[in-house]
Amino acid sequence: MNENLFASFATPTMMGLPIVILIIMFPSILFPSSNRLINNRLISIQQWLVQLTSKQMMTIHNNKGQTWTLMLMSLILFIGSTNLLGLLPHSFTPTTQLSMNLGMAIPLWAGTVFMGFRHKTKAALAHFLPQGTPIFLIPMLVIIETISLFIQPMALAVRLTANITAGHLLIHLIGGATLALMDISPSTALITFIILILLTILEFAVAMIQAYVFTLLVSLYLHDNT
Amino acid sequence: MPQLDTSTWFINIVSMILTLFIVFQLKISKHSYPMHPEAKTTKMAKRLTPWESKWTKIYSPLSLPQQ
């Protein structure tokens, strides 16, 4: 049973070949790039969405921070579309893979931190000590702040992984419970089925919110360092 | 947790990097955002091109010497 519960999070292989590369690449074909003067509805909606998100997220940045717009917009679209596609039944969700999320979080975080140390060394070092600390606490606080800086990318990756994994597990469990209750008592099965539907709606919201949160936190790290 | 099995990490990370850092950025950067429609002046903009400053006689086909 325990094996079965987590089986959908194992990286799929087909005849020994990793097909995960195709699965991860798949969302990109939902974003066609057209060379027409007038776009179709899908591309228009996507461009409107990108424009809305980038206005909302990038206005707090200065010119240097705004050079990251393309990166952050592709990040939110990638995570969002992967999460939403992962809610299809029998599909594999690459955002449940800790490795992939770490691979996204660490380079982006490192980029912001390196930028901070390169261009604003004093301000970046000042983040290691809050203002008004008593003198005897200074060494300990510097250590704590350093650890908290290095834990940031881990927290970013684990947050996305845990949220998506927990959602999929809950759907799996409640779906299984509904199926088992169908024969025993149909009225209870109806209740669990309603819960399942509400949970699915919640998971759609979580899929989009987590994409937004991941990008927003990278954007905040960027804001601290530009 | 099959996520903690490190044997698949390499292929995961490589395919993520290919998709996120190359395919997605190429696609999003091709989006074109049209300007807002706004009223434009109907007057022609005055061009500052020295060769069009005056209509000289040699350019007029009628004043060319008859063949």
mmCIF file of C-alpha atoms in Angstrom:
data_model
loop_
_atom_site.group_PDB
_atom_site.id
_atom_site.type_symbol
_atom_site.label_atom_id
_atom_site.label_comp_id
_atom_site.label_asym_id
_atom_site.label_seq_id
_atom_site.Cartn_x
_atom_site.Cartn_y
_atom_site.Cartn_z
ATOM 1 C CA MET A 1 0.000 0.000 0.000
ATOM 2 C CA ASN A 2 2.771 2.359 0.946
ATOM 3 C CA GLU A 3 4.528 1.585 -2.329
ATOM 4 C CA ASN A 4 1.329 2.151 -4.235
ATOM 5 C CA LEU A 5 0.627 5.540 -2.671
ATOM 6 C CA PHE A 6 3.845 7.075 -3.888
ATOM 7 C CA ALA A 7 4.012 5.188 -7.187
ATOM 8 C CA SER A 8 2.746 8.176 -9.192
ATOM 9 C CA PHE A 9 5.711 10.283 -8.083
ATOM 10 C CA ALA A 10 8.354 7.943 -9.475
ATOM 11 C CA THR A 11 10.001 9.261 -12.618
ATOM 12 C CA PRO A 12 8.358 7.352 -15.474
ATOM 13 C CA THR A 13 10.402 5.260 -17.838
ATOM 14 C CA MET A 14 9.249 3.470 -20.932
ATOM 15 C CA MET A 15 11.258 0.391 -21.907
ATOM 16 C CA GLY A 16 14.101 1.665 -19.789
ATOM 17 C CA LEU A 17 14.168 5.037 -21.529
ATOM 18 C CA PRO A 18 13.446 8.131 -19.480
ATOM 19 C CA ILE A 19 10.373 9.720 -21.049
ATOM 20 C CA VAL A 20 10.426 12.405 -18.386
ATOM 21 C CA ILE A 21 12.264 14.691 -20.802
ATOM 22 C CA LEU A 22 9.249 14.604 -23.127
ATOM 23 C CA ILE A 23 6.868 15.181 -20.217
ATOM 24 C CA ILE A 24 8.817 18.187 -18.976
ATOM 25 C CA MET A 25 9.066 19.582 -22.513
ATOM 26 C CA PHE A 26 5.329 19.099 -23.131
ATOM 27 C CA PRO A 27 3.979 22.378 -21.634
ATOM 28 C CA SER A 28 6.090 24.372 -24.071
ATOM 29 C CA ILE A 29 3.928 23.289 -27.020
ATOM 30 C CA LEU A 30 0.966 24.938 -25.304
ATOM 31 C CA PHE A 31 2.710 28.261 -25.857
ATOM 32 C CA PRO A 32 2.931 28.542 -29.630
ATOM 33 C CA SER A 33 4.925 31.410 -31.037
ATOM 34 C CA SER A 34 3.123 32.827 -34.008
ATOM 35 C CA ASN A 35 4.675 34.962 -36.683
ATOM 36 C CA ARG A 36 1.385 36.499 -37.770
ATOM 37 C CA LEU A 37 0.541 40.142 -37.383
ATOM 38 C CA ILE A 38 -2.800 39.306 -35.729
ATOM 39 C CA ASN A 39 -2.681 36.619 -33.038
ATOM 40 C CA ASN A 40 -5.292 33.995 -32.380
ATOM 41 C CA ARG A 41 -7.292 33.827 -29.147
ATOM 42 C CA LEU A 42 -4.957 31.452 -27.311
ATOM 43 C CA ILE A 43 -1.880 33.577 -27.922
ATOM 44 C CA SER A 44 -3.793 36.771 -27.183
ATOM 45 C CA ILE A 45 -4.924 35.417 -23.813
ATOM 46 C CA GLN A 46 -1.406 34.230 -23.014
ATOM 47 C CA GLN A 47 0.101 37.582 -23.920
ATOM 48 C CA TRP A 48 -2.517 39.417 -21.899
ATOM 49 C CA LEU A 49 -1.744 37.154 -18.950
ATOM 50 C CA VAL A 50 1.999 37.649 -19.273
ATOM 51 C CA GLN A 51 1.548 41.399 -19.537
ATOM 52 C CA LEU A 52 -0.719 41.494 -16.484
ATOM 53 C CA THR A 53 1.630 39.357 -14.391
ATOM 54 C CA SER A 54 4.746 41.193 -15.426
ATOM 55 C CA LYS A 55 3.160 44.567 -14.679
ATOM 56 C CA GLN A 56 2.039 43.316 -11.296
ATOM 57 C CA MET A 57 5.335 41.702 -10.399
ATOM 58 C CA MET A 58 8.012 43.822 -12.017
ATOM 59 C CA THR A 59 6.897 47.371 -11.202
ATOM 60 C CA ILE A 60 8.583 47.224 -7.779
ATOM 61 C CA HIS A 61 11.970 46.608 -9.394
ATOM 62 C CA ASN A 62 14.453 49.114 -10.688
ATOM 63 C CA ASN A 63 15.867 48.915 -14.199
ATOM 64 C CA LYS A 64 18.441 46.334 -13.228
ATOM 65 C CA GLY A 65 15.849 44.094 -11.642
ATOM 66 C CA GLN A 66 13.520 44.436 -14.593
ATOM 67 C CA THR A 67 16.040 42.719 -16.839
ATOM 68 C CA TRP A 68 14.909 39.506 -15.139
ATOM 69 C CA THR A 69 11.358 39.875 -16.493
ATOM 70 C CA LEU A 70 11.736 37.273 -19.254
ATOM 71 C CA MET A 71 13.235 34.762 -16.841
ATOM 72 C CA LEU A 72 10.551 35.241 -14.196
ATOM 73 C CA MET A 73 7.699 35.190 -16.697
ATOM 74 C CA SER A 74 8.904 31.950 -18.281
ATOM 75 C CA LEU A 75 9.343 30.543 -14.774
ATOM 76 C CA ILE A 76 5.764 31.298 -13.717
ATOM 77 C CA LEU A 77 4.361 29.992 -17.013
ATOM 78 C CA PHE A 78 6.441 26.829 -16.803
ATOM 79 C CA ILE A 79 5.524 26.017 -13.193
ATOM 80 C CA GLY A 80 1.891 27.005 -13.669
ATOM 81 C CA SER A 81 1.347 24.985 -16.828
ATOM 82 C CA THR A 82 3.213 21.977 -15.402
ATOM 83 C CA ASN A 83 1.108 22.076 -12.220
ATOM 84 C CA LEU A 84 -2.156 22.416 -14.122
ATOM 85 C CA LEU A 85 -1.300 19.624 -16.575
ATOM 86 C CA GLY A 86 -0.325 17.438 -13.641
ATOM 87 C CA LEU A 87 -3.899 17.564 -12.368
ATOM 88 C CA LEU A 88 -5.053 15.531 -15.367
ATOM 89 C CA PRO A 89 -5.722 11.940 -14.269
ATOM 90 C CA HIS A 90 -2.941 9.395 -14.838
ATOM 91 C CA SER A 91 -0.437 12.124 -15.637
ATOM 92 C CA PHE A 92 2.991 12.633 -14.148
ATOM 93 C CA THR A 93 3.706 15.998 -12.528
ATOM 94 C CA PRO A 94 7.340 17.070 -12.860
ATOM 95 C CA THR A 95 6.923 19.714 -10.133
ATOM 96 C CA THR A 96 6.576 16.921 -7.557
ATOM 97 C CA GLN A 97 10.238 16.113 -8.212
ATOM 98 C CA LEU A 98 12.448 17.703 -5.593
ATOM 99 C CA SER A 99 15.410 17.556 -7.964
ATOM 100 C CA MET A 100 13.675 19.673 -10.591
ATOM 101 C CA ASN A 101 12.533 22.261 -8.062
ATOM 102 C CA LEU A 102 15.986 22.455 -6.531
ATOM 103 C CA GLY A 103 17.368 22.843 -10.044
ATOM 104 C CA MET A 104 15.075 25.819 -10.545
ATOM 105 C CA ALA A 105 15.477 27.374 -7.104
ATOM 106 C CA ILE A 106 19.234 27.179 -6.550
ATOM 107 C CA PRO A 107 20.480 28.892 -9.752
ATOM 108 C CA LEU A 108 17.906 31.670 -9.527
ATOM 109 C CA TRP A 109 18.615 32.308 -5.849
ATOM 110 C CA ALA A 110 22.361 32.150 -6.461
ATOM 111 C CA GLY A 111 21.972 34.589 -9.332
ATOM 112 C CA THR A 112 20.254 37.144 -7.121
ATOM 113 C CA VAL A 113 22.736 36.690 -4.267
ATOM 114 C CA PHE A 114 25.777 36.965 -6.553
ATOM 115 C CA MET A 115 24.270 40.076 -8.103
ATOM 116 C CA GLY A 116 23.806 41.578 -4.652
ATOM 117 C CA PHE A 117 27.369 40.842 -3.574
ATOM 118 C CA ARG A 118 28.785 42.018 -6.893
ATOM 119 C CA HIS A 119 26.993 45.341 -7.185
ATOM 120 C CA LYS A 120 25.793 46.222 -3.673
ATOM 121 C CA THR A 121 28.325 44.571 -1.417
ATOM 122 C CA LYS A 122 27.648 46.747 1.617
ATOM 123 C CA ALA A 123 23.874 46.376 1.463
ATOM 124 C CA ALA A 124 24.162 42.634 0.883
ATOM 125 C CA LEU A 125 26.447 42.242 3.887
ATOM 126 C CA ALA A 126 24.142 44.432 5.960
ATOM 127 C CA HIS A 127 21.419 41.806 5.557
ATOM 128 C CA PHE A 128 23.426 39.564 7.852
ATOM 129 C CA LEU A 129 22.732 41.738 10.902
ATOM 130 C CA PRO A 130 19.424 43.372 11.813
ATOM 131 C CA GLN A 131 19.651 46.918 13.096
ATOM 132 C CA GLY A 132 19.769 47.514 16.810
ATOM 133 C CA THR A 133 21.127 44.123 17.856
ATOM 134 C CA PRO A 134 22.738 43.980 21.330
ATOM 135 C CA ILE A 135 26.490 43.498 21.008
ATOM 136 C CA PHE A 136 26.677 40.135 22.762
ATOM 137 C CA LEU A 137 24.110 38.705 20.336
ATOM 138 C CA ILE A 138 25.942 39.813 17.184
ATOM 139 C CA PRO A 139 28.038 36.656 16.504
ATOM 140 C CA MET A 140 25.083 34.345 16.993
ATOM 141 C CA LEU A 141 22.748 36.461 14.854
ATOM 142 C CA VAL A 142 25.238 36.623 12.008
ATOM 143 C CA ILE A 143 25.442 32.825 12.039
ATOM 144 C CA ILE A 144 21.643 32.512 12.123
ATOM 145 C CA GLU A 145 21.172 35.000 9.292
ATOM 146 C CA THR A 146 23.810 33.225 7.201
ATOM 147 C CA ILE A 147 22.055 29.901 7.702
ATOM 148 C CA SER A 148 18.704 31.479 6.861
ATOM 149 C CA LEU A 149 20.183 32.883 3.653
ATOM 150 C CA PHE A 150 21.461 29.484 2.573
ATOM 151 C CA ILE A 151 18.224 27.738 3.541
ATOM 152 C CA GLN A 152 16.187 30.025 1.252
ATOM 153 C CA PRO A 153 16.534 27.959 -1.972
ATOM 154 C CA MET A 154 15.853 24.728 -0.080
ATOM 155 C CA ALA A 155 12.690 26.234 1.411
ATOM 156 C CA LEU A 156 11.656 27.457 -2.041
ATOM 157 C CA ALA A 157 12.055 24.025 -3.642
ATOM 158 C CA VAL A 158 10.608 22.037 -0.742
ATOM 159 C CA ARG A 159 7.579 24.347 -0.542
ATOM 160 C CA LEU A 160 6.616 23.672 -4.154
ATOM 161 C CA THR A 161 7.350 19.937 -3.915
ATOM 162 C CA ALA A 162 5.458 19.484 -0.654
ATOM 163 C CA ASN A 163 2.405 21.454 -1.754
ATOM 164 C CA ILE A 164 1.975 19.636 -5.039
ATOM 165 C CA THR A 165 2.803 16.209 -3.569
ATOM 166 C CA ALA A 166 0.397 16.689 -0.658
ATOM 167 C CA GLY A 167 -2.391 17.758 -2.992
ATOM 168 C CA HIS A 168 -1.909 14.754 -5.252
ATOM 169 C CA LEU A 169 -1.784 12.395 -2.278
ATOM 170 C CA LEU A 170 -5.010 13.828 -0.839
ATOM 171 C CA ILE A 171 -6.802 13.503 -4.163
ATOM 172 C CA HIS A 172 -5.492 9.947 -4.468
ATOM 173 C CA LEU A 173 -6.626 8.994 -0.955
ATOM 174 C CA ILE A 174 -10.062 10.599 -1.112
ATOM 175 C CA GLY A 175 -10.624 9.227 -4.609
ATOM 176 C CA GLY A 176 -9.736 5.753 -3.335
ATOM 177 C CA ALA A 177 -12.039 6.204 -0.335
ATOM 178 C CA THR A 178 -14.914 7.253 -2.600
ATOM 179 C CA LEU A 179 -14.380 4.198 -4.782
ATOM 180 C CA ALA A 180 -14.285 1.869 -1.766
ATOM 181 C CA LEU A 181 -17.381 3.457 -0.192
ATOM 182 C CA MET A 182 -19.459 3.111 -3.364
ATOM 183 C CA ASP A 183 -20.324 -0.525 -2.570
ATOM 184 C CA ILE A 184 -20.632 -0.098 1.196
ATOM 185 C CA SER A 185 -22.826 2.982 1.497
ATOM 186 C CA PRO A 186 -23.621 5.140 -1.509
ATOM 187 C CA SER A 187 -24.776 8.097 0.628
ATOM 188 C CA THR A 188 -21.385 8.354 2.360
ATOM 189 C CA ALA A 189 -19.729 7.948 -1.011
ATOM 190 C CA LEU A 190 -21.695 10.962 -2.227
ATOM 191 C CA ILE A 191 -20.308 13.054 0.636
ATOM 192 C CA THR A 192 -16.716 12.002 -0.071
ATOM 193 C CA PHE A 193 -17.323 12.629 -3.762
ATOM 194 C CA ILE A 194 -18.418 16.197 -3.003
ATOM 195 C CA ILE A 195 -15.312 16.601 -0.849
ATOM 196 C CA LEU A 196 -13.250 15.233 -3.745
ATOM 197 C CA ILE A 197 -14.713 17.802 -6.138
ATOM 198 C CA LEU A 198 -14.100 20.656 -3.698
ATOM 199 C CA LEU A 199 -10.555 19.387 -3.156
ATOM 200 C CA THR A 200 -9.947 19.277 -6.896
ATOM 201 C CA ILE A 201 -11.078 22.891 -7.187
ATOM 202 C CA LEU A 202 -8.712 23.752 -4.342
ATOM 203 C CA GLU A 203 -5.886 21.932 -6.090
ATOM 204 C CA PHE A 204 -6.441 23.952 -9.265
ATOM 205 C CA ALA A 205 -6.129 27.071 -7.154
ATOM 206 C CA VAL A 206 -3.039 25.704 -5.383
ATOM 207 C CA ALA A 207 -1.430 24.848 -8.735
ATOM 208 C CA MET A 208 -1.626 28.475 -9.832
ATOM 209 C CA ILE A 209 -0.911 29.988 -6.411
ATOM 210 C CA GLN A 210 2.247 27.919 -5.933
ATOM 211 C CA ALA A 211 3.562 28.984 -9.344
ATOM 212 C CA TYR A 212 2.907 32.580 -8.329
ATOM 213 C CA VAL A 213 4.480 32.139 -4.886
ATOM 214 C CA PHE A 214 7.657 30.561 -6.284
ATOM 215 C CA THR A 215 8.094 33.391 -8.782
ATOM 216 C CA LEU A 216 7.172 36.057 -6.241
ATOM 217 C CA LEU A 217 9.786 34.801 -3.791
ATOM 218 C CA VAL A 218 12.500 34.751 -6.473
ATOM 219 C CA SER A 219 11.366 38.265 -7.340
ATOM 220 C CA LEU A 220 11.635 39.308 -3.678
ATOM 221 C CA TYR A 221 15.164 37.887 -3.402
ATOM 222 C CA LEU A 222 15.964 39.838 -6.541
ATOM 223 C CA HIS A 223 14.464 42.985 -5.044
ATOM 224 C CA ASP A 224 16.592 42.600 -1.914
ATOM 225 C CA ASN A 225 19.721 42.362 -4.047
ATOM 226 C CA THR A 226 19.284 45.050 -6.697
ATOM 227 C CA MET B 1 9.383 8.986 -1.312
ATOM 228 C CA PRO B 2 10.578 8.221 -4.850
ATOM 229 C CA GLN B 3 11.578 11.864 -5.193
ATOM 230 C CA LEU B 4 14.600 11.229 -2.987
ATOM 231 C CA ASP B 5 15.978 8.547 -5.307
ATOM 232 C CA THR B 6 18.905 10.393 -6.807
ATOM 233 C CA SER B 7 19.320 8.155 -9.851
ATOM 234 C CA THR B 8 16.754 10.182 -11.831
ATOM 235 C CA TRP B 9 17.888 13.602 -10.678
ATOM 236 C CA PHE B 10 20.281 14.181 -13.546
ATOM 237 C CA ILE B 11 17.758 13.593 -16.326
ATOM 238 C CA ASN B 12 15.154 15.656 -14.453
ATOM 239 C CA ILE B 13 17.430 18.624 -14.018
ATOM 240 C CA VAL B 14 18.801 18.485 -17.556
ATOM 241 C CA SER B 15 15.360 18.360 -19.133
ATOM 242 C CA MET B 16 14.129 21.155 -16.840
ATOM 243 C CA ILE B 17 17.054 23.364 -17.808
ATOM 244 C CA LEU B 18 16.461 22.699 -21.505
ATOM 245 C CA THR B 19 12.778 23.521 -21.203
ATOM 246 C CA LEU B 20 12.792 26.439 -18.800
ATOM 247 C CA PHE B 21 15.967 28.228 -19.743
ATOM 248 C CA ILE B 22 15.894 27.670 -23.498
ATOM 249 C CA VAL B 23 12.533 26.660 -24.958
ATOM 250 C CA PHE B 24 10.302 28.790 -22.739
ATOM 251 C CA GLN B 25 12.478 31.877 -22.882
ATOM 252 C CA LEU B 26 12.729 31.654 -26.676
ATOM 253 C CA LYS B 27 8.971 31.314 -26.942
ATOM 254 C CA ILE B 28 8.063 34.091 -24.519
ATOM 255 C CA SER B 29 10.592 36.458 -26.030
ATOM 256 C CA LYS B 30 8.853 36.100 -29.413
ATOM 257 C CA HIS B 31 5.617 37.524 -28.061
ATOM 258 C CA SER B 32 4.803 40.881 -29.563
ATOM 259 C CA TYR B 33 2.886 43.415 -27.592
ATOM 260 C CA PRO B 34 1.095 45.866 -29.883
ATOM 261 C CA MET B 35 0.917 49.503 -28.891
ATOM 262 C CA HIS B 36 -2.320 50.861 -27.553
ATOM 263 C CA PRO B 37 -4.427 52.324 -30.326
ATOM 264 C CA GLU B 38 -4.281 56.067 -30.087
ATOM 265 C CA ALA B 39 -5.150 59.036 -32.256
ATOM 266 C CA LYS B 40 -2.265 60.042 -34.469
ATOM 267 C CA THR B 41 -1.804 63.357 -36.236
ATOM 268 C CA THR B 42 -2.723 63.243 -39.903
ATOM 269 C CA LYS B 43 0.027 65.659 -40.878
ATOM 270 C CA MET B 44 3.040 64.072 -42.448
ATOM 271 C CA ALA B 45 6.098 64.175 -40.290
ATOM 272 C CA LYS B 46 8.659 66.577 -41.710
ATOM 273 C CA ARG B 47 11.672 64.580 -42.788
ATOM 274 C CA LEU B 48 15.114 66.038 -42.603
ATOM 275 C CA THR B 49 16.662 64.443 -45.649
ATOM 276 C CA PRO B 50 18.966 66.796 -47.509
ATOM 277 C CA TRP B 51 18.483 65.172 -50.888
ATOM 278 C CA GLU B 52 14.781 65.926 -50.878
ATOM 279 C CA SER B 53 15.107 69.531 -49.797
ATOM 280 C CA LYS B 54 14.362 70.927 -53.237
ATOM 281 C CA TRP B 55 12.958 69.617 -56.465
ATOM 282 C CA THR B 56 15.731 70.346 -58.833
ATOM 283 C CA LYS B 57 15.313 70.658 -62.526
ATOM 284 C CA ILE B 58 17.391 67.611 -63.415
ATOM 285 C CA TYR B 59 14.996 65.298 -61.574
ATOM 286 C CA SER B 60 11.972 66.395 -63.567
ATOM 287 C CA PRO B 61 11.513 63.953 -66.435
ATOM 288 C CA LEU B 62 9.950 66.578 -68.671
ATOM 289 C CA SER B 63 12.948 68.841 -68.492
ATOM 290 C CA LEU B 64 15.286 66.107 -69.533
ATOM 291 C CA PRO B 65 16.808 66.656 -72.952
ATOM 292 C CA GLN B 66 14.802 65.058 -75.710
ATOM 293 C CA GLN B 67 16.334 61.875 -76.976
#
